[in-house]
PDB file of C-alpha atoms in Angstrom:
ATOM      1  CA  MET A 251      11.841  11.613  40.736  1.00  0.00           C
ATOM      2  CA  LYS A 252       9.037  10.116  43.202  1.00  0.00           C
ATOM      3  CA  GLU A 253      12.192   9.248  45.280  1.00  0.00           C
ATOM      4  CA  GLU A 254      13.081  12.781  45.825  1.00  0.00           C
ATOM      5  CA  ASN A 255       9.722  14.599  46.411  1.00  0.00           C
ATOM      6  CA  ASN A 256       9.385  11.786  49.609  1.00  0.00           C
ATOM      7  CA  ALA A 257      12.737  12.811  51.049  1.00  0.00           C
ATOM      8  CA  LEU A 258      11.869  16.226  50.234  1.00  0.00           C
ATOM      9  CA  THR A 259       8.384  15.790  51.975  1.00  0.00           C
ATOM     10  CA  GLU A 260       9.921  13.801  54.931  1.00  0.00           C
ATOM     11  CA  ALA A 261      12.422  16.730  55.260  1.00  0.00           C
ATOM     12  CA  ALA A 262      10.241  19.360  55.602  1.00  0.00           C
ATOM     13  CA  GLU A 263       8.033  16.996  57.846  1.00  0.00           C
ATOM     14  CA  ALA A 264      11.022  16.617  60.177  1.00  0.00           C
ATOM     15  CA  VAL A 265      11.361  20.489  60.610  1.00  0.00           C
ATOM     16  CA  GLU A 266       7.773  20.855  60.975  1.00  0.00           C
ATOM     17  CA  ASP A 267       8.156  18.508  63.985  1.00  0.00           C
ATOM     18  CA  ALA A 268      11.027  20.315  65.367  1.00  0.00           C
ATOM     19  CA  GLN A 269       9.865  23.524  65.063  1.00  0.00           C
ATOM     20  CA  ALA A 270       6.603  22.172  66.984  1.00  0.00           C
ATOM     21  CA  SER A 271       8.807  20.659  69.841  1.00  0.00           C
ATOM     22  CA  THR A 272      10.329  22.983  69.963  1.00  0.00           C
ATOM     23  CA  PHE A 273       7.017  26.021  70.320  1.00  0.00           C
ATOM     24  CA  ALA A 274       6.072  23.649  72.317  1.00  0.00           C
ATOM     25  CA  ALA A 275       8.665  23.401  74.835  1.00  0.00           C
ATOM     26  CA  ARG A 276       8.884  27.062  75.161  1.00  0.00           C
ATOM     27  CA  PRO A 277       7.791  28.752  78.525  1.00  0.00           C
ATOM     28  CA  SER A 278       4.781  30.170  78.325  1.00  0.00           C
ATOM     29  CA  ARG A 279       4.804  33.871  78.240  1.00  0.00           C
ATOM     30  CA  THR A 280       2.945  35.921  80.814  1.00  0.00           C
ATOM     31  CA  LEU A 281       2.822  39.818  81.801  1.00  0.00           C
ATOM     32  CA  TRP A 282       4.324  39.222  85.286  1.00  0.00           C
ATOM     33  CA  GLY A 283       6.726  37.127  83.835  1.00  0.00           C
ATOM     34  CA  ASP A 284       7.592  39.889  81.369  1.00  0.00           C
ATOM     35  CA  ALA A 285       7.701  42.224  84.167  1.00  0.00           C
ATOM     36  CA  TRP A 286       9.765  40.586  86.072  1.00  0.00           C
ATOM     37  CA  GLY A 287      12.679  39.403  83.184  1.00  0.00           C
ATOM     38  CA  ARG A 288      12.868  42.980  82.576  1.00  0.00           C
ATOM     39  CA  LEU A 289      12.826  44.456  86.375  1.00  0.00           C
ATOM     40  CA  LYS A 290      15.870  41.904  87.249  1.00  0.00           C
ATOM     41  CA  ARG A 291      17.750  43.645  85.356  1.00  0.00           C
ATOM     42  CA  ASN A 292      17.370  47.307  86.018  1.00  0.00           C
ATOM     43  CA  LYS A 293      19.706  47.476  88.778  1.00  0.00           C
ATOM     44  CA  LEU A 294      18.199  50.760  90.563  1.00  0.00           C
ATOM     45  CA  ALA A 295      14.764  49.438  91.450  1.00  0.00           C
ATOM     46  CA  ILE A 296      17.051  45.735  93.043  1.00  0.00           C
ATOM     47  CA  ALA A 297      18.857  47.408  95.085  1.00  0.00           C
ATOM     48  CA  GLY A 298      15.708  49.222  96.356  1.00  0.00           C
ATOM     49  CA  ALA A 299      14.374  46.552  96.714  1.00  0.00           C
ATOM     50  CA  ILE A 300      16.720  44.802  98.450  1.00  0.00           C
ATOM     51  CA  TRP A 301      17.024  47.739 101.053  1.00  0.00           C
ATOM     52  CA  ILE A 302      13.683  47.518 101.380  1.00  0.00           C
ATOM     53  CA  ILE A 303      13.815  43.392 102.061  1.00  0.00           C
ATOM     54  CA  PHE A 304      17.168  44.459 104.885  1.00  0.00           C
ATOM     55  CA  MET A 305      15.045  47.307 106.589  1.00  0.00           C
ATOM     56  CA  VAL A 306      12.042  45.128 106.884  1.00  0.00           C
ATOM     57  CA  LEU A 307      13.871  42.155 107.851  1.00  0.00           C
ATOM     58  CA  VAL A 308      15.972  44.053 110.519  1.00  0.00           C
ATOM     59  CA  ALA A 309      12.810  45.716 112.032  1.00  0.00           C
ATOM     60  CA  LEU A 310      10.879  43.063 112.144  1.00  0.00           C
ATOM     61  CA  THR A 311      13.799  40.900 114.006  1.00  0.00           C
ATOM     62  CA  ALA A 312      14.772  43.771 116.365  1.00  0.00           C
ATOM     63  CA  ASP A 313      13.502  42.526 119.458  1.00  0.00           C
ATOM     64  CA  LEU A 314      15.981  39.495 119.007  1.00  0.00           C
ATOM     65  CA  TRP A 315      18.967  40.918 119.383  1.00  0.00           C
ATOM     66  CA  VAL A 316      18.734  45.089 119.716  1.00  0.00           C
ATOM     67  CA  PRO A 317      17.914  44.961 123.657  1.00  0.00           C
ATOM     68  CA  GLY A 318      20.908  43.154 124.595  1.00  0.00           C
ATOM     69  CA  THR A 319      23.184  44.667 122.084  1.00  0.00           C
ATOM     70  CA  LEU A 320      22.151  48.232 121.967  1.00  0.00           C
ATOM     71  CA  GLY A 321      19.751  48.773 124.886  1.00  0.00           C
ATOM     72  CA  SER A 322      15.932  49.995 124.817  1.00  0.00           C
ATOM     73  CA  PRO A 323      14.854  52.610 122.566  1.00  0.00           C
ATOM     74  CA  ILE A 324      12.734  53.709 125.657  1.00  0.00           C
ATOM     75  CA  GLU A 325      14.051  53.788 128.721  1.00  0.00           C
ATOM     76  CA  THR A 326      16.636  55.576 130.504  1.00  0.00           C
ATOM     77  CA  ASP A 327      19.142  55.133 133.283  1.00  0.00           C
ATOM     78  CA  SER A 328      19.107  58.467 135.501  1.00  0.00           C
ATOM     79  CA  THR A 329      22.218  57.335 137.391  1.00  0.00           C
ATOM     80  CA  ILE A 330      23.882  57.286 134.075  1.00  0.00           C
ATOM     81  CA  MET A 331      22.258  59.733 132.017  1.00  0.00           C
ATOM     82  CA  SER A 332      24.261  62.705 132.128  1.00  0.00           C
ATOM     83  CA  SER A 333      27.571  60.525 131.399  1.00  0.00           C
ATOM     84  CA  VAL A 334      26.529  59.307 128.464  1.00  0.00           C
ATOM     85  CA  SER A 335      23.817  62.007 126.360  1.00  0.00           C
ATOM     86  CA  ARG A 336      24.764  62.707 123.002  1.00  0.00           C
ATOM     87  CA  LEU A 337      27.807  60.945 122.682  1.00  0.00           C
ATOM     88  CA  PRO A 338      29.396  61.058 119.380  1.00  0.00           C
ATOM     89  CA  PRO A 339      29.531  58.055 117.189  1.00  0.00           C
ATOM     90  CA  SER A 340      31.199  54.426 117.846  1.00  0.00           C
ATOM     91  CA  LEU A 341      31.981  51.049 118.271  1.00  0.00           C
ATOM     92  CA  GLU A 342      29.625  51.085 121.050  1.00  0.00           C
ATOM     93  CA  HIS A 343      27.014  53.378 119.984  1.00  0.00           C
ATOM     94  CA  PRO A 344      27.591  53.542 116.274  1.00  0.00           C
ATOM     95  CA  PHE A 345      24.949  56.108 115.992  1.00  0.00           C
ATOM     96  CA  GLY A 346      26.024  57.838 118.686  1.00  0.00           C
ATOM     97  CA  THR A 347      23.635  58.575 121.675  1.00  0.00           C
ATOM     98  CA  ASP A 348      20.426  61.053 121.926  1.00  0.00           C
ATOM     99  CA  THR A 349      19.879  63.923 124.298  1.00  0.00           C
ATOM    100  CA  LEU A 350      18.517  60.966 127.228  1.00  0.00           C
ATOM    101  CA  GLY A 351      21.416  58.266 126.483  1.00  0.00           C
ATOM    102  CA  ARG A 352      19.449  56.239 124.849  1.00  0.00           C
ATOM    103  CA  ASP A 353      21.156  54.849 121.490  1.00  0.00           C
ATOM    104  CA  VAL A 354      20.462  56.528 118.277  1.00  0.00           C
ATOM    105  CA  LEU A 355      20.682  52.687 116.144  1.00  0.00           C
ATOM    106  CA  CYS A 356      18.281  51.581 118.529  1.00  0.00           C
ATOM    107  CA  ARG A 357      16.129  54.496 117.895  1.00  0.00           C
ATOM    108  CA  VAL A 358      16.269  54.110 114.168  1.00  0.00           C
ATOM    109  CA  ILE A 359      15.497  50.746 113.777  1.00  0.00           C
ATOM    110  CA  TYR A 360      12.646  50.790 116.354  1.00  0.00           C
ATOM    111  CA  GLY A 361      11.802  53.808 114.421  1.00  0.00           C
ATOM    112  CA  ALA A 362      11.523  52.061 111.192  1.00  0.00           C
ATOM    113  CA  ARG A 363       9.061  49.698 112.198  1.00  0.00           C
ATOM    114  CA  ILE A 364       6.504  51.988 113.556  1.00  0.00           C
ATOM    115  CA  SER A 365       7.440  53.620 109.382  1.00  0.00           C
ATOM    116  CA  LEU A 366       6.965  50.935 106.915  1.00  0.00           C
ATOM    117  CA  ALA A 367       4.226  50.098 109.380  1.00  0.00           C
ATOM    118  CA  VAL A 368       2.297  53.465 108.818  1.00  0.00           C
ATOM    119  CA  GLY A 369       3.336  53.456 104.655  1.00  0.00           C
ATOM    120  CA  VAL A 370       2.366  49.993 104.323  1.00  0.00           C
ATOM    121  CA  LEU A 371      -0.523  49.908 106.217  1.00  0.00           C
ATOM    122  CA  ALA A 372      -1.952  53.597 104.852  1.00  0.00           C
ATOM    123  CA  THR A 373      -1.057  52.798 101.458  1.00  0.00           C
ATOM    124  CA  ALA A 374      -3.646  49.840 101.655  1.00  0.00           C
ATOM    125  CA  ILE A 375      -6.529  51.406 102.671  1.00  0.00           C
ATOM    126  CA  SER A 376      -6.009  54.693 100.357  1.00  0.00           C
ATOM    127  CA  THR A 377      -5.546  51.992  97.879  1.00  0.00           C
ATOM    128  CA  VAL A 378      -8.567  49.513  98.407  1.00  0.00           C
ATOM    129  CA  LEU A 379     -11.131  52.751  99.018  1.00  0.00           C
ATOM    130  CA  GLY A 380      -9.562  53.991  95.918  1.00  0.00           C
ATOM    131  CA  LEU A 381      -9.817  50.751  94.032  1.00  0.00           C
ATOM    132  CA  ILE A 382     -13.849  50.593  95.100  1.00  0.00           C
ATOM    133  CA  ALA A 383     -14.057  54.645  93.948  1.00  0.00           C
ATOM    134  CA  GLY A 384     -12.373  53.782  90.774  1.00  0.00           C
ATOM    135  CA  ALA A 385     -13.896  50.871  89.824  1.00  0.00           C
ATOM    136  CA  LEU A 386     -17.712  52.154  90.361  1.00  0.00           C
ATOM    137  CA  ALA A 387     -16.606  55.558  88.316  1.00  0.00           C
ATOM    138  CA  ALA A 388     -15.538  54.296  85.320  1.00  0.00           C
ATOM    139  CA  TYR A 389     -17.299  51.255  84.836  1.00  0.00           C
ATOM    140  CA  ASN A 390     -20.891  52.388  85.924  1.00  0.00           C
ATOM    141  CA  GLY A 391     -20.583  56.075  84.660  1.00  0.00           C
ATOM    142  CA  GLY A 392     -22.831  58.335  85.041  1.00  0.00           C
ATOM    143  CA  TRP A 393     -23.927  60.063  88.267  1.00  0.00           C
ATOM    144  CA  TRP A 394     -21.844  57.483  89.655  1.00  0.00           C
ATOM    145  CA  ASP A 395     -18.887  58.667  87.711  1.00  0.00           C
ATOM    146  CA  THR A 396     -19.426  62.556  88.566  1.00  0.00           C
ATOM    147  CA  LEU A 397     -20.626  62.657  92.300  1.00  0.00           C
ATOM    148  CA  ILE A 398     -17.020  59.945  93.209  1.00  0.00           C
ATOM    149  CA  MET A 399     -15.247  62.036  90.737  1.00  0.00           C
ATOM    150  CA  ARG A 400     -16.500  65.669  92.521  1.00  0.00           C
ATOM    151  CA  THR A 401     -15.429  64.394  95.758  1.00  0.00           C
ATOM    152  CA  ALA A 402     -12.530  63.753  94.972  1.00  0.00           C
ATOM    153  CA  ASP A 403     -12.175  67.334  93.268  1.00  0.00           C
ATOM    154  CA  VAL A 404     -13.255  68.731  97.209  1.00  0.00           C
ATOM    155  CA  PHE A 405     -10.639  66.176  98.679  1.00  0.00           C
ATOM    156  CA  LEU A 406      -7.854  67.346  96.522  1.00  0.00           C
ATOM    157  CA  ALA A 407      -8.767  70.829  96.855  1.00  0.00           C
ATOM    158  CA  PHE A 408      -7.341  71.035 100.350  1.00  0.00           C
ATOM    159  CA  PRO A 409      -3.503  70.491 100.753  1.00  0.00           C
ATOM    160  CA  TYR A 410      -2.514  67.692 101.632  1.00  0.00           C
ATOM    161  CA  THR A 411      -0.246  67.917 104.766  1.00  0.00           C
ATOM    162  CA  LEU A 412      -2.640  69.940 106.310  1.00  0.00           C
ATOM    163  CA  PHE A 413      -5.648  68.189 105.506  1.00  0.00           C
ATOM    164  CA  VAL A 414      -4.306  65.136 107.430  1.00  0.00           C
ATOM    165  CA  ILE A 415      -3.099  67.776 110.478  1.00  0.00           C
ATOM    166  CA  ALA A 416      -6.598  68.707 110.191  1.00  0.00           C
ATOM    167  CA  MET A 417      -7.919  65.311 110.810  1.00  0.00           C
ATOM    168  CA  LEU A 418      -5.316  64.361 113.242  1.00  0.00           C
ATOM    169  CA  ALA A 419      -6.484  67.408 115.532  1.00  0.00           C
ATOM    170  CA  VAL A 420     -10.191  66.289 114.941  1.00  0.00           C
ATOM    171  CA  ILE A 421      -9.620  62.901 115.946  1.00  0.00           C
ATOM    172  CA  GLY A 422      -5.557  63.002 118.147  1.00  0.00           C
ATOM    173  CA  PRO A 423      -2.208  62.700 117.371  1.00  0.00           C
ATOM    174  CA  GLY A 424      -1.036  58.583 117.859  1.00  0.00           C
ATOM    175  CA  ILE A 425       0.131  56.213 115.428  1.00  0.00           C
ATOM    176  CA  GLN A 426      -3.169  54.387 114.854  1.00  0.00           C
ATOM    177  CA  ASN A 427      -5.404  57.986 114.298  1.00  0.00           C
ATOM    178  CA  VAL A 428      -2.360  58.827 112.371  1.00  0.00           C
ATOM    179  CA  PHE A 429      -2.759  55.690 109.417  1.00  0.00           C
ATOM    180  CA  ILE A 430      -6.224  55.962 109.418  1.00  0.00           C
ATOM    181  CA  ALA A 431      -6.218  59.684 108.580  1.00  0.00           C
ATOM    182  CA  ILE A 432      -3.446  59.604 105.552  1.00  0.00           C
ATOM    183  CA  GLY A 433      -4.975  56.326 104.252  1.00  0.00           C
ATOM    184  CA  VAL A 434      -8.574  57.469 104.368  1.00  0.00           C
ATOM    185  CA  LEU A 435      -7.619  61.034 102.689  1.00  0.00           C
ATOM    186  CA  GLY A 436      -5.174  59.348 100.423  1.00  0.00           C
ATOM    187  CA  TRP A 437      -7.864  57.963  98.601  1.00  0.00           C
ATOM    188  CA  PRO A 438      -8.811  60.390  95.632  1.00  0.00           C
ATOM    189  CA  SER A 439      -5.221  60.211  94.035  1.00  0.00           C
ATOM    190  CA  ILE A 440      -6.022  55.859  93.370  1.00  0.00           C
ATOM    191  CA  ALA A 441      -9.378  56.462  92.828  1.00  0.00           C
ATOM    192  CA  ARG A 442      -8.558  58.744  89.468  1.00  0.00           C
ATOM    193  CA  VAL A 443      -5.505  56.676  88.595  1.00  0.00           C
ATOM    194  CA  PHE A 444      -7.553  53.544  88.423  1.00  0.00           C
ATOM    195  CA  ARG A 445     -10.533  55.283  86.640  1.00  0.00           C
ATOM    196  CA  SER A 446      -8.089  56.362  83.942  1.00  0.00           C
ATOM    197  CA  ALA A 447      -6.842  52.261  83.451  1.00  0.00           C
ATOM    198  CA  ILE A 448     -10.001  51.085  83.782  1.00  0.00           C
ATOM    199  CA  LEU A 449     -11.732  53.667  80.793  1.00  0.00           C
ATOM    200  CA  SER A 450      -8.888  52.219  78.665  1.00  0.00           C
ATOM    201  CA  VAL A 451      -9.924  48.484  79.464  1.00  0.00           C
ATOM    202  CA  LYS A 452     -13.491  48.736  79.122  1.00  0.00           C
ATOM    203  CA  GLU A 453     -13.654  49.567  76.039  1.00  0.00           C
ATOM    204  CA  ASN A 454     -11.399  46.538  74.665  1.00  0.00           C
ATOM    205  CA  ASP A 455     -13.434  44.190  72.492  1.00  0.00           C
ATOM    206  CA  TYR A 456     -12.411  41.084  74.888  1.00  0.00           C
ATOM    207  CA  VAL A 457     -15.063  43.070  77.514  1.00  0.00           C
ATOM    208  CA  ASP A 458     -17.918  43.296  75.011  1.00  0.00           C
ATOM    209  CA  ALA A 459     -17.453  39.459  73.721  1.00  0.00           C
ATOM    210  CA  ALA A 460     -18.027  38.646  77.722  1.00  0.00           C
ATOM    211  CA  ARG A 461     -20.891  40.945  78.147  1.00  0.00           C
ATOM    212  CA  ALA A 462     -22.433  39.302  75.116  1.00  0.00           C
ATOM    213  CA  MET A 463     -22.347  35.884  76.517  1.00  0.00           C
ATOM    214  CA  GLY A 464     -24.067  37.091  79.841  1.00  0.00           C
ATOM    215  CA  ALA A 465     -21.293  37.711  82.022  1.00  0.00           C
ATOM    216  CA  SER A 466     -22.450  39.576  84.903  1.00  0.00           C
ATOM    217  CA  ASP A 467     -21.066  43.333  85.871  1.00  0.00           C
ATOM    218  CA  ALA A 468     -18.880  41.495  88.598  1.00  0.00           C
ATOM    219  CA  ARG A 469     -17.493  38.878  86.607  1.00  0.00           C
ATOM    220  CA  ILE A 470     -16.089  41.476  83.952  1.00  0.00           C
ATOM    221  CA  ILE A 471     -14.893  43.624  86.707  1.00  0.00           C
ATOM    222  CA  MET A 472     -12.919  40.886  88.582  1.00  0.00           C
ATOM    223  CA  ARG A 473     -12.283  38.877  85.471  1.00  0.00           C
ATOM    224  CA  HIS A 474     -11.584  40.863  82.835  1.00  0.00           C
ATOM    225  CA  ILE A 475     -10.806  44.546  83.494  1.00  0.00           C
ATOM    226  CA  PHE A 476      -9.378  44.543  86.913  1.00  0.00           C
ATOM    227  CA  PRO A 477      -5.936  42.313  85.560  1.00  0.00           C
ATOM    228  CA  ASN A 478      -5.552  44.591  83.129  1.00  0.00           C
ATOM    229  CA  SER A 479      -5.368  47.815  85.081  1.00  0.00           C
ATOM    230  CA  VAL A 480      -3.906  46.656  88.421  1.00  0.00           C
ATOM    231  CA  ALA A 481      -0.790  47.164  86.608  1.00  0.00           C
ATOM    232  CA  SER A 482      -0.485  51.130  87.365  1.00  0.00           C
ATOM    233  CA  ILE A 483      -2.288  50.752  90.690  1.00  0.00           C
ATOM    234  CA  VAL A 484       0.472  48.215  91.692  1.00  0.00           C
ATOM    235  CA  VAL A 485       3.412  51.293  90.722  1.00  0.00           C
ATOM    236  CA  TYR A 486       1.198  54.060  92.096  1.00  0.00           C
ATOM    237  CA  SER A 487       1.089  51.985  95.367  1.00  0.00           C
ATOM    238  CA  THR A 488       4.809  51.641  95.969  1.00  0.00           C
ATOM    239  CA  MET A 489       5.666  54.982  95.680  1.00  0.00           C
ATOM    240  CA  ASN A 490       2.673  56.213  97.428  1.00  0.00           C
ATOM    241  CA  ILE A 491       4.657  54.314 100.499  1.00  0.00           C
ATOM    242  CA  GLY A 492       7.252  56.557 100.343  1.00  0.00           C
ATOM    243  CA  GLY A 493       5.277  59.066 100.442  1.00  0.00           C
ATOM    244  CA  ALA A 494       3.117  57.926 103.536  1.00  0.00           C
ATOM    245  CA  ILE A 495       6.861  57.706 105.332  1.00  0.00           C
ATOM    246  CA  LEU A 496       7.555  60.912 104.594  1.00  0.00           C
ATOM    247  CA  THR A 497       4.084  62.341 106.123  1.00  0.00           C
ATOM    248  CA  GLU A 498       4.069  60.854 109.138  1.00  0.00           C
ATOM    249  CA  SER A 499       8.079  61.682 109.466  1.00  0.00           C
ATOM    250  CA  ALA A 500       6.595  65.384 109.017  1.00  0.00           C
ATOM    251  CA  LEU A 501       3.350  64.476 111.387  1.00  0.00           C
ATOM    252  CA  SER A 502       5.698  63.005 114.088  1.00  0.00           C
ATOM    253  CA  PHE A 503       7.790  66.591 113.523  1.00  0.00           C
ATOM    254  CA  LEU A 504       5.432  68.947 114.111  1.00  0.00           C
ATOM    255  CA  GLY A 505       3.884  66.586 116.980  1.00  0.00           C
ATOM    256  CA  MET A 506       1.024  65.544 115.512  1.00  0.00           C
ATOM    257  CA  GLY A 507       2.161  61.920 114.961  1.00  0.00           C
ATOM    258  CA  VAL A 508       3.730  59.406 116.995  1.00  0.00           C
ATOM    259  CA  VAL A 509       3.329  60.554 120.908  1.00  0.00           C
ATOM    260  CA  PRO A 510       6.819  60.343 122.300  1.00  0.00           C
ATOM    261  CA  PRO A 511       8.489  58.335 124.251  1.00  0.00           C
ATOM    262  CA  ASP A 512       7.402  56.330 120.962  1.00  0.00           C
ATOM    263  CA  PRO A 513      10.413  55.810 118.801  1.00  0.00           C
ATOM    264  CA  SER A 514       9.859  57.968 115.015  1.00  0.00           C
ATOM    265  CA  TRP A 515      11.844  59.302 112.357  1.00  0.00           C
ATOM    266  CA  GLY A 516      10.149  62.390 112.876  1.00  0.00           C
ATOM    267  CA  ILE A 517      10.668  62.626 115.802  1.00  0.00           C
ATOM    268  CA  MET A 518      14.149  62.418 116.537  1.00  0.00           C
ATOM    269  CA  ILE A 519      14.472  65.039 113.425  1.00  0.00           C
ATOM    270  CA  GLN A 520      12.616  67.577 116.200  1.00  0.00           C
ATOM    271  CA  ASP A 521      14.622  66.316 118.889  1.00  0.00           C
ATOM    272  CA  GLY A 522      18.116  66.800 117.754  1.00  0.00           C
ATOM    273  CA  GLN A 523      17.587  70.106 115.560  1.00  0.00           C
ATOM    274  CA  THR A 524      18.292  72.277 118.600  1.00  0.00           C
ATOM    275  CA  TYR A 525      22.091  70.875 118.054  1.00  0.00           C
ATOM    276  CA  LEU A 526      22.982  70.599 114.952  1.00  0.00           C
ATOM    277  CA  ALA A 527      25.766  72.320 114.564  1.00  0.00           C
ATOM    278  CA  THR A 528      27.616  70.514 118.418  1.00  0.00           C
ATOM    279  CA  GLN A 529      26.354  67.307 118.080  1.00  0.00           C
ATOM    280  CA  PRO A 530      24.577  67.085 114.145  1.00  0.00           C
ATOM    281  CA  TRP A 531      24.162  62.452 114.462  1.00  0.00           C
ATOM    282  CA  LEU A 532      20.558  63.383 115.764  1.00  0.00           C
ATOM    283  CA  MET A 533      19.464  64.589 112.545  1.00  0.00           C
ATOM    284  CA  ILE A 534      22.065  63.341 110.350  1.00  0.00           C
ATOM    285  CA  MET A 535      21.150  59.218 111.116  1.00  0.00           C
ATOM    286  CA  PRO A 536      17.055  59.224 111.434  1.00  0.00           C
ATOM    287  CA  GLY A 537      17.301  61.423 108.197  1.00  0.00           C
ATOM    288  CA  ILE A 538      19.698  59.316 106.385  1.00  0.00           C
ATOM    289  CA  ALA A 539      17.230  56.520 107.380  1.00  0.00           C
ATOM    290  CA  ILE A 540      14.464  58.561 105.455  1.00  0.00           C
ATOM    291  CA  LEU A 541      16.395  59.771 102.467  1.00  0.00           C
ATOM    292  CA  THR A 542      16.906  56.044 102.159  1.00  0.00           C
ATOM    293  CA  THR A 543      14.107  54.320 102.514  1.00  0.00           C
ATOM    294  CA  VAL A 544      11.755  56.680 100.699  1.00  0.00           C
ATOM    295  CA  LEU A 545      14.601  56.966  97.952  1.00  0.00           C
ATOM    296  CA  ALA A 546      14.456  52.772  98.091  1.00  0.00           C
ATOM    297  CA  PHE A 547      10.416  52.784  97.572  1.00  0.00           C
ATOM    298  CA  THR A 548      10.694  55.215  94.291  1.00  0.00           C
ATOM    299  CA  LEU A 549      12.925  53.143  92.649  1.00  0.00           C
ATOM    300  CA  LEU A 550      11.299  50.352  92.958  1.00  0.00           C
ATOM    301  CA  GLY A 551       8.318  52.032  92.028  1.00  0.00           C
ATOM    302  CA  ASP A 552      10.336  53.836  89.053  1.00  0.00           C
ATOM    303  CA  GLY A 553      11.467  49.672  88.211  1.00  0.00           C
ATOM    304  CA  LEU A 554       8.474  48.480  88.395  1.00  0.00           C
ATOM    305  CA  ARG A 555       6.718  50.669  85.844  1.00  0.00           C
ATOM    306  CA  ASP A 556       9.111  50.298  83.700  1.00  0.00           C
ATOM    307  CA  ALA A 557       8.609  46.595  83.614  1.00  0.00           C
ATOM    308  CA  LEU A 558       4.906  46.286  83.840  1.00  0.00           C
ATOM    309  CA  ASP A 559       5.048  48.864  80.718  1.00  0.00           C
ATOM    310  CA  VAL A 560       3.562  46.835  77.625  1.00  0.00           C
ATOM    311  CA  LYS A 561       5.261  48.947  74.870  1.00  0.00           C
ATOM    312  CA  MET A 562       8.195  47.740  76.037  1.00  0.00           C
ATOM    313  CA  LYS A 563       7.311  44.008  75.924  1.00  0.00           C
ATOM    314  CA  ASP A 564      10.791  42.197  74.337  1.00  0.00           C
ATOM    315  CA  ALA A 565       9.161  41.051  71.185  1.00  0.00           C
TER     316      ALA A 565
END
């Protein structure tokens, strides 16, 4: 009997050792690791990310191959302009040419630089301002919350595009002023989102424990509240990039954005609207560029929202 008990004990210990080694070998799971695993399974989000990466690479490397292949996006040759203006798409000019004989594909590629730069920089400005305002409002509360949120209400009371146009009318058109105007006026919505995220996090027990241990407000915000609230901002900012691209295109279309002859998708649509019935590629090609790029950011943002949702965490 004693030998049987010893055998059972040894077998139980072996099972425990095997379970312990298996648990130790299992990689630790984190929010971002789980999110990446779920994001990889979202084919639409991955397709959007691939398209964004492709557009960024094409825009960044344009100087290496576009001028020698397609010509300049700005300069024209007046001696041959009449013979090459508004040519339909062909092998030599895949997207056709515009009214000044410039290659449309070339201008779409260089226009991507402006649109992506405005989208990223304007969103970065609005995100930083929104994070600071939202953190001050949610963590401090009281009159800080009232002041910041009522200021945000004033900004949100005006139609966003009209507000941007009004600001550009004061500071003037141009690419730098465009992303400043879009960025400065876009902070209220991000501040509201971040404030809501912080309010749902700061009452947790681990925040109270950190405060009871004497942690400073700055440490609590940076080590505990911000990492657990930033997921919603990542999603919102990704989608905001697409919105900023649309806003820049609308401003350029209205003549308040990028100044010609610099290429912009909005300017190209404005130039091509007169010839929509006879040379539709002048509007369709930049329109497709806007559509696909904004859709890619929307799909990626939607995928990030699902991936970062802790309620969807795998068991």
